[in-house]
Amino acid sequence: MLNINVLNINPEIVCALIEKAKIFHSKEEVTFGEEMPDSEYEYDWAQVLADHQDDLTYLEVRSTINDLDPAQKIDLLALMYLGRGDFEANDWSNAHKEAKARLAPNLTDYLFSKPLIASYWEKSLELLGYSCEE
């Protein structure tokens, strides 16, 4: 288990984003169509969220993420990678490097196009020794 001090982002911010992600994704299931592409990068994920650009929860999350500094945004993406099993907890530095290399300018759209983003973040925080439960 890693020390949570490896994070540039306050875990409480991630916990707040987890709650917002749960609210957002419970409103309406995000669908990708009948044909599933070979990899996640083939999704037109920006189009997936096109109908949700005026959603108040989404707008609040976008504002929060846009206000983060680049290192914190990289952490959010690396946490997603860790939570979905792309990297092990002891390989945080490589997850972080991958996130830095792939950081999208429209990070909120990318992250929120993942219906399981809240679960990914929860799992990654748990792997790092942090819990959102009070």
Short mmCIF file of N, CA and C in Angstrom, two decimals, residues 7-10 64-80 96 99-100 102-104 107-108:
data_model
loop_
_atom_site.label_atom_id
_atom_site.label_comp_id
_atom_site.label_asym_id
_atom_site.label_seq_id
_atom_site.Cartn_x
_atom_site.Cartn_y
_atom_site.Cartn_z
N LEU A 7 0.11 11.79 -3.62
CA LEU A 7 -0.87 12.53 -4.40
C LEU A 7 -0.61 14.03 -4.35
N ASN A 8 -0.78 14.66 -5.50
CA ASN A 8 -0.74 16.12 -5.58
C ASN A 8 -2.12 16.71 -5.30
N ILE A 9 -3.14 15.88 -5.46
CA ILE A 9 -4.51 16.32 -5.25
C ILE A 9 -4.97 15.86 -3.86
N ASN A 10 -5.73 16.70 -3.20
CA ASN A 10 -6.28 16.34 -1.90
C ASN A 10 -7.31 15.22 -2.11
N THR A 64 -14.70 22.44 -11.22
CA THR A 64 -13.74 21.94 -10.23
C THR A 64 -12.48 21.42 -10.90
N ILE A 65 -12.64 20.59 -11.92
CA ILE A 65 -11.48 20.00 -12.60
C ILE A 65 -10.69 21.07 -13.34
N ASN A 66 -11.37 22.00 -13.98
CA ASN A 66 -10.67 23.07 -14.70
C ASN A 66 -9.84 23.94 -13.76
N ASP A 67 -10.28 24.06 -12.50
CA ASP A 67 -9.56 24.88 -11.52
C ASP A 67 -8.34 24.17 -10.92
N LEU A 68 -8.21 22.89 -11.17
CA LEU A 68 -7.06 22.14 -10.64
C LEU A 68 -5.80 22.50 -11.40
N ASP A 69 -4.66 22.40 -10.73
CA ASP A 69 -3.40 22.62 -11.44
C ASP A 69 -3.06 21.36 -12.23
N PRO A 70 -2.15 21.45 -13.20
CA PRO A 70 -1.84 20.29 -14.05
C PRO A 70 -1.45 19.03 -13.28
N ALA A 71 -0.68 19.16 -12.21
CA ALA A 71 -0.26 17.98 -11.44
C ALA A 71 -1.47 17.28 -10.82
N GLN A 72 -2.45 18.05 -10.39
CA GLN A 72 -3.66 17.46 -9.81
C GLN A 72 -4.50 16.77 -10.88
N LYS A 73 -4.56 17.35 -12.07
CA LYS A 73 -5.29 16.72 -13.17
C LYS A 73 -4.63 15.41 -13.57
N ILE A 74 -3.32 15.40 -13.58
CA ILE A 74 -2.58 14.17 -13.88
C ILE A 74 -2.91 13.10 -12.84
N ASP A 75 -2.99 13.49 -11.58
CA ASP A 75 -3.36 12.55 -10.52
C ASP A 75 -4.74 11.95 -10.78
N LEU A 76 -5.71 12.76 -11.18
CA LEU A 76 -7.06 12.24 -11.44
C LEU A 76 -7.03 11.16 -12.51
N LEU A 77 -6.29 11.42 -13.58
CA LEU A 77 -6.20 10.44 -14.66
C LEU A 77 -5.43 9.20 -14.20
N ALA A 78 -4.35 9.40 -13.47
CA ALA A 78 -3.57 8.26 -12.96
C ALA A 78 -4.41 7.43 -11.98
N LEU A 79 -5.23 8.09 -11.19
CA LEU A 79 -6.12 7.37 -10.27
C LEU A 79 -7.12 6.51 -11.04
N MET A 80 -7.61 7.02 -12.17
CA MET A 80 -8.50 6.21 -13.00
C MET A 80 -7.77 4.97 -13.49
N HIS A 96 1.44 7.51 -13.24
CA HIS A 96 1.53 8.97 -13.28
C HIS A 96 2.17 9.44 -14.58
N ALA A 99 -0.33 9.00 -17.38
CA ALA A 99 -1.35 10.04 -17.30
C ALA A 99 -0.81 11.38 -17.81
N LYS A 100 0.42 11.69 -17.47
CA LYS A 100 1.03 12.94 -17.93
C LYS A 100 1.14 12.95 -19.45
N ARG A 102 -0.78 11.36 -21.54
CA ARG A 102 -2.09 11.28 -22.19
C ARG A 102 -3.09 12.32 -21.70
N LEU A 103 -2.66 13.29 -20.93
CA LEU A 103 -3.58 14.27 -20.36
C LEU A 103 -4.30 15.03 -21.47
N ALA A 104 -5.60 14.92 -21.49
CA ALA A 104 -6.42 15.56 -22.52
C ALA A 104 -6.81 16.96 -22.06
N LEU A 107 -10.35 17.09 -20.14
CA LEU A 107 -10.24 15.98 -19.19
C LEU A 107 -11.59 15.61 -18.58
N THR A 108 -12.41 16.58 -18.25
CA THR A 108 -13.70 16.27 -17.64
C THR A 108 -14.54 15.42 -18.57
#
